[in-house]
């Protein structure tokens, strides 16, 4: 993944997203950085649901995620911490911890016994580093899907930090009405959403600039969206990845990526394909993905997410998605229902 620094987008001005009540933090898999940002020996601090998480990569290439503070005397591992082989070393007393969180006694023979650094489950997926979150501390109950990237270009992407709530991102593909109104796409023909536990998917056919294309929008928990696009008229297939993570009650980070292949390029020599794909990848990202997402971000960053009513029958797949999404919040359906009711009461002055 070609990574760029996270951009602060629409963060300086106040707006509705700073005035509303936040949603609870959801459970699931969430991307905290691009894989390319985490080279062997790198120690990276990233905000995650109201606290810091420290990511590092061992000498053998294993990506790890741990609590930011050393259990010995609370030094922040992201400020001066280092990687020594397969261990992360605290800057304060040089206590070292392995990928399982256990203290390496050989490095600190006189330290307190039984110290354990809290670790998090990590998955690397198509150029992103994901960590698992569960409010009850449970181990992962589901996995991100395998994606066949054969013949596709290396992903190109960037990151934005936004106001508001991250559920704007995964539900975006199921709000069909905004495709025409905001993005000017036409002739949408959606299929019924298919739900498989923590996953939901939907096939949509549409047109853009008189080019027909088919899209399969897959959402895996609330932190990962992968969509497959096919434009047969120009021989293009594209995979777009969009990952959101709530970093504070009303702040979230959005990371995107695009990979693609042209059928006609498959006949070219492999070295030439790589050169062309590298150039076209940056171009497609800048001319296709960035303009579309910027239109969405304009709305997301200034949206009163909880102030609207229950979607009606005319909203198509949207209410189906909303009901599915509630499973990821503590308390399930009841949590979001109480949240929306409380917000409605506040508007009514109760």
Coordinates of C-alpha atoms in Angstrom, one line a residue:
X1 CA 0.0 0.0 0.0
X2 CA 1.4 3.4 -0.9
X3 CA 0.8 5.3 2.3
X4 CA 0.5 9.0 2.8
X5 CA 0.4 10.9 6.1
X6 CA -3.1 11.1 7.7
X7 CA -4.7 14.4 6.6
X8 CA -6.8 16.5 9.0
X9 CA -9.9 17.2 7.0
X10 CA -12.6 19.7 8.1
X11 CA -11.3 19.5 11.6
X12 CA -10.8 23.2 12.6
X13 CA -14.3 24.6 12.3
X14 CA -17.1 23.6 14.7
X15 CA -20.3 22.1 13.3
X16 CA -23.1 19.6 14.0
X17 CA -20.6 16.8 14.4
X18 CA -19.1 18.6 17.4
X19 CA -22.5 19.2 19.0
X20 CA -24.2 15.8 18.9
X21 CA -23.9 12.8 21.2
X22 CA -21.5 10.1 20.0
X23 CA -22.4 6.5 19.3
X24 CA -20.8 3.8 21.5
X25 CA -17.5 2.3 20.3
X26 CA -18.3 -0.8 18.1
X27 CA -16.8 -4.2 18.2
X28 CA -14.9 -5.8 15.3
X29 CA -11.8 -5.5 13.1
X30 CA -10.4 -1.9 12.5
X31 CA -7.5 -0.7 10.4
X32 CA -5.0 1.4 12.4
X33 CA -2.4 2.0 9.7
X34 CA -1.2 0.9 6.3
X35 CA 1.2 -2.1 6.2
X36 CA 3.8 0.1 4.4
X37 CA 3.9 2.4 7.4
X38 CA 5.0 -0.4 9.7
X39 CA 8.5 -1.5 8.6
X40 CA 10.6 -3.9 10.7
X41 CA 11.8 -2.1 13.8
X42 CA 9.1 0.6 13.5
X43 CA 7.2 1.7 16.7
X44 CA 4.0 3.6 15.8
X45 CA 1.5 5.2 18.2
X46 CA -2.1 5.4 16.9
X47 CA -5.3 6.7 18.7
X48 CA -7.9 4.0 19.0
X49 CA -11.3 4.4 20.6
X50 CA -10.3 7.0 23.2
X51 CA -6.8 5.6 24.0
X52 CA -3.4 5.0 22.5
X53 CA -2.4 1.7 20.9
X54 CA 1.2 1.1 20.0
X55 CA 2.0 -0.9 16.8
X56 CA 5.4 -2.3 16.0
X57 CA 6.9 -4.8 13.6
X58 CA 9.4 -7.3 14.8
X59 CA 12.7 -8.2 13.0
X60 CA 11.1 -11.2 11.5
X61 CA 8.2 -9.1 10.1
X62 CA 5.4 -9.8 12.6
X63 CA 3.0 -6.9 13.1
X64 CA 2.0 -6.5 16.8
X65 CA -0.4 -4.2 18.7
X66 CA -0.1 -3.5 22.5
X67 CA -1.3 -1.2 25.1
X68 CA 0.7 2.0 25.1
X69 CA 1.8 1.9 28.7
X70 CA 4.4 -0.4 30.2
X71 CA 2.9 -2.4 33.1
X72 CA 6.0 -1.8 35.2
X73 CA 5.8 1.9 35.9
X74 CA 3.6 3.3 33.1
X75 CA 6.1 4.6 30.6
X76 CA 4.6 5.2 27.1
X77 CA 6.1 2.6 24.8
X78 CA 5.4 4.8 21.8
X79 CA 7.7 7.6 23.1
X80 CA 11.2 6.2 23.1
X81 CA 10.3 2.5 22.9
X82 CA 12.3 0.4 20.6
X83 CA 12.2 -3.0 18.9
X84 CA 15.0 -5.5 19.7
X85 CA 14.5 -8.6 17.6
X86 CA 11.1 -9.9 18.4
X87 CA 10.6 -7.8 21.5
X88 CA 9.4 -4.3 22.3
X89 CA 11.6 -2.5 24.8
X90 CA 10.4 0.1 27.3
X91 CA 12.4 3.3 27.2
X92 CA 12.2 3.8 31.0
X93 CA 13.8 0.7 32.5
X94 CA 14.5 -1.3 29.4
X95 CA 12.0 -4.0 30.3
X96 CA 11.3 -6.1 27.2
X97 CA 8.1 -7.9 26.1
X98 CA 7.6 -10.5 23.5
X99 CA 4.7 -10.6 20.9
X100 CA 2.7 -12.6 23.5
X101 CA 3.1 -9.7 26.0
X102 CA 5.2 -11.7 28.4
X103 CA 8.2 -10.0 29.9
X104 CA 11.6 -11.2 28.7
X105 CA 13.2 -12.0 32.0
X106 CA 16.7 -12.1 30.6
X107 CA 16.5 -8.4 29.8
X108 CA 15.4 -7.3 33.3
X109 CA 16.5 -9.9 35.9
X110 CA 15.8 -7.6 38.9
X111 CA 12.4 -6.5 37.9
X112 CA 9.0 -7.4 39.3
X113 CA 7.9 -10.9 38.4
X114 CA 4.8 -11.7 36.4
X115 CA 4.5 -8.5 34.4
X116 CA 2.4 -8.9 31.2
X117 CA 1.8 -6.3 28.6
X118 CA -1.7 -6.4 27.1
X119 CA -1.7 -7.4 23.5
X120 CA -4.3 -7.2 20.8
X121 CA -5.1 -9.6 18.0
X122 CA -3.7 -8.3 14.6
X123 CA -4.4 -9.2 11.0
X124 CA -2.7 -7.8 7.9
X125 CA -5.2 -7.6 5.1
X126 CA -4.6 -6.2 1.6
X127 CA -2.1 -3.5 2.7
X128 CA -3.9 -2.6 6.0
X129 CA -3.0 -3.5 9.6
X130 CA -6.2 -4.4 11.5
X131 CA -6.7 -4.9 15.3
X132 CA -9.6 -6.6 17.0
X133 CA -11.8 -4.8 19.5
X134 CA -14.4 -6.4 21.8
X135 CA -16.0 -4.6 24.7
X136 CA -16.1 -7.8 26.7
X137 CA -12.5 -8.8 25.9
X138 CA -13.5 -11.8 23.8
X139 CA -11.1 -13.2 21.2
X140 CA -12.0 -12.8 17.5
X141 CA -15.2 -14.5 16.6
X142 CA -14.9 -14.0 12.8
X143 CA -12.2 -13.2 10.2
X144 CA -11.8 -10.8 7.4
X145 CA -12.4 -12.5 4.0
X146 CA -9.8 -13.7 1.6
X147 CA -9.5 -11.5 -1.5
X148 CA -8.1 -12.8 -4.7
X149 CA -5.6 -10.1 -5.9
X150 CA -4.2 -12.1 -8.8
X151 CA -3.3 -9.8 -11.7
X152 CA -4.3 -6.6 -9.8
X153 CA -2.1 -3.6 -9.2
X154 CA -0.6 -2.9 -5.8
X155 CA -3.1 -0.8 -3.8
X156 CA -2.7 3.0 -3.7
X157 CA -4.4 4.9 -0.9
X158 CA -4.4 7.6 1.7
X159 CA -5.9 8.5 5.1
X160 CA -8.1 11.3 6.5
X161 CA -9.1 12.2 10.0
X162 CA -12.7 13.5 10.2
X163 CA -15.3 14.8 12.6
X164 CA -18.3 12.7 13.4
X165 CA -18.9 8.9 13.5
X166 CA -17.4 6.1 11.5
X167 CA -20.6 4.4 10.6
X168 CA -21.0 7.0 7.9
X169 CA -18.5 5.0 5.9
X170 CA -19.9 1.4 5.8
X171 CA -23.5 2.5 5.4
X172 CA -22.6 4.8 2.5
X173 CA -22.9 2.1 -0.1
X174 CA -26.3 1.1 1.0
X175 CA -27.8 4.7 0.8
X176 CA -28.6 4.4 -2.9
X177 CA -30.4 7.7 -3.1
X178 CA -27.2 9.6 -2.5
X179 CA -25.5 8.0 -5.4
X180 CA -27.6 10.0 -7.9
X181 CA -28.0 13.1 -5.8
X182 CA -24.4 13.6 -4.6
X183 CA -22.3 11.6 -7.1
X184 CA -24.5 12.0 -10.2
X185 CA -24.5 8.2 -11.0
X186 CA -27.5 7.0 -12.9
X187 CA -29.8 4.0 -13.6
X188 CA -29.1 2.2 -10.4
X189 CA -30.4 -1.4 -10.3
X190 CA -29.8 -2.9 -6.8
X191 CA -30.1 -6.5 -5.8
X192 CA -31.4 -7.5 -2.4
X193 CA -28.7 -7.3 0.4
X194 CA -27.3 -10.7 1.5
X195 CA -26.5 -11.0 5.2
X196 CA -24.0 -13.6 6.6
X197 CA -23.6 -12.9 10.3
X198 CA -21.0 -10.1 10.6
X199 CA -21.0 -9.6 6.8
X200 CA -23.4 -7.9 4.4
X201 CA -23.1 -7.6 0.6
X202 CA -25.1 -6.1 -2.2
X203 CA -24.8 -6.1 -6.0
X204 CA -25.6 -2.9 -7.8
X205 CA -25.6 -2.0 -11.5
X206 CA -25.4 1.6 -12.5
X207 CA -24.0 4.1 -15.1
X208 CA -21.5 6.9 -15.0
X209 CA -20.8 9.1 -18.0
X210 CA -22.7 6.6 -20.1
X211 CA -20.5 3.8 -19.0
X212 CA -22.3 0.9 -17.4
X213 CA -20.7 -0.8 -14.5
X214 CA -21.4 -3.5 -11.9
X215 CA -20.4 -3.2 -8.2
X216 CA -20.4 -5.7 -5.4
X217 CA -20.3 -3.9 -2.1
X218 CA -19.1 -6.0 0.8
X219 CA -19.1 -4.8 4.4
X220 CA -17.2 -6.8 7.0
X221 CA -18.1 -5.5 10.4
X222 CA -18.2 -1.7 10.6
X223 CA -14.5 -1.2 10.0
X224 CA -14.0 -2.7 6.6
X225 CA -15.6 -2.1 3.2
X226 CA -14.4 -3.9 0.0
X227 CA -16.2 -3.3 -3.3
X228 CA -15.5 -5.0 -6.6
X229 CA -16.2 -2.9 -9.7
X230 CA -16.4 -4.1 -13.3
X231 CA -16.6 -1.8 -16.4
X232 CA -16.7 -4.2 -19.3
X233 CA -16.8 -1.5 -21.9
X234 CA -13.3 -0.5 -21.1
X235 CA -12.0 -3.8 -19.8
X236 CA -11.5 -2.5 -16.2
X237 CA -11.9 -4.4 -12.9
X238 CA -11.2 -2.5 -9.7
X239 CA -11.1 -3.3 -6.0
X240 CA -11.7 -0.4 -3.6
X241 CA -11.0 -0.8 0.1
X242 CA -12.4 1.7 2.6
X243 CA -11.6 1.3 6.3
X244 CA -12.8 3.5 9.2
X245 CA -11.9 3.5 12.9
X246 CA -13.3 5.7 15.7
X247 CA -10.3 7.3 17.4
X248 CA -12.3 9.5 19.9
X249 CA -16.0 9.9 20.6
X250 CA -16.5 12.3 17.6
X251 CA -13.3 11.8 15.7
X252 CA -12.5 9.0 13.2
X253 CA -9.9 8.1 10.7
X254 CA -10.8 6.9 7.2
X255 CA -8.3 5.0 5.0
X256 CA -8.8 4.1 1.4
X257 CA -7.1 2.0 -1.3
X258 CA -7.7 1.0 -4.9
X259 CA -6.3 -1.9 -6.9
X260 CA -7.3 -2.6 -10.5
X261 CA -6.5 -4.5 -13.7
X262 CA -7.2 -4.0 -17.4
X263 CA -7.9 -7.0 -19.5
X264 CA -6.0 -5.6 -22.4
X265 CA -2.9 -5.1 -20.2
X266 CA -2.6 -8.8 -19.5
X267 CA -1.1 -9.3 -22.9
X268 CA 1.8 -7.0 -22.2
X269 CA 5.2 -8.1 -20.7
X270 CA 5.1 -8.3 -16.9
X271 CA 7.8 -5.6 -16.3
X272 CA 5.9 -3.2 -18.5
X273 CA 2.6 -4.0 -16.8
X274 CA 4.2 -3.1 -13.4
X275 CA 5.3 0.3 -14.7
X276 CA 1.9 1.1 -16.3
X277 CA 0.0 -0.1 -13.3
X278 CA 2.1 2.0 -10.9
X279 CA 1.4 5.1 -12.9
X280 CA -2.2 4.4 -13.6
X281 CA -2.8 3.5 -9.9
X282 CA -1.9 6.9 -8.7
X283 CA -3.9 8.5 -11.5
X284 CA -7.0 6.5 -10.9
X285 CA -6.8 7.2 -7.2
X286 CA -6.5 10.9 -7.7
X287 CA -9.0 11.3 -10.5
X288 CA -11.7 8.7 -9.4
X289 CA -11.5 7.7 -5.8
X290 CA -10.4 11.0 -4.2
X291 CA -13.1 13.2 -5.9
X292 CA -15.9 10.7 -5.0
X293 CA -14.8 10.4 -1.3
X294 CA -14.3 14.1 -1.0
X295 CA -18.0 14.6 -1.9
X296 CA -18.9 12.2 0.9
X297 CA -16.5 13.6 3.4
X298 CA -18.1 17.1 2.9
X299 CA -21.4 15.6 4.2
X300 CA -20.0 13.2 6.8
X301 CA -17.9 15.9 8.6
X302 CA -20.9 18.2 9.0
X303 CA -23.7 15.7 9.6
X304 CA -26.0 15.3 12.6
X305 CA -25.8 11.6 12.4
X306 CA -28.3 10.8 15.2
X307 CA -30.9 13.5 14.5
X308 CA -32.9 11.9 11.7
X309 CA -35.8 9.5 12.0
X310 CA -36.1 5.8 11.3
X311 CA -35.6 5.1 7.5
X312 CA -38.8 4.4 5.7
X313 CA -39.6 1.6 3.2
X314 CA -38.6 3.9 0.3
X315 CA -35.0 3.9 1.4
X316 CA -34.4 0.5 -0.1
X317 CA -31.4 -1.4 1.4
X318 CA -30.6 1.3 3.9
X319 CA -32.9 0.2 6.8
X320 CA -31.6 -3.4 6.2
X321 CA -28.1 -2.2 6.7
X322 CA -29.0 -0.2 9.8
X323 CA -30.6 -3.2 11.5
X324 CA -27.6 -5.4 10.6
X325 CA -25.1 -2.8 12.0
X326 CA -26.6 -2.7 15.5
X327 CA -25.1 -6.1 16.3
X328 CA -21.6 -4.5 16.7
X329 CA -22.5 -2.1 19.4
X330 CA -22.6 -3.1 23.1
X331 CA -26.2 -4.1 23.9
X332 CA -27.1 -4.6 20.2
X333 CA -30.4 -3.2 19.0
X334 CA -31.3 -1.7 22.3
X335 CA -28.2 0.5 22.5
X336 CA -28.9 2.4 19.3
X337 CA -32.6 2.6 20.0
X338 CA -31.9 4.2 23.4
X339 CA -29.4 6.5 21.9
X340 CA -31.7 7.7 19.1
X341 CA -34.6 8.1 21.6
X342 CA -32.5 10.2 23.9
X343 CA -31.4 12.4 21.1
X344 CA -35.0 12.8 19.9
X345 CA -36.1 13.8 23.4
X346 CA -33.3 16.4 23.6
X347 CA -34.5 18.0 20.3
X348 CA -38.1 18.0 21.7
X349 CA -36.9 19.7 24.9
X350 CA -37.9 16.8 27.2

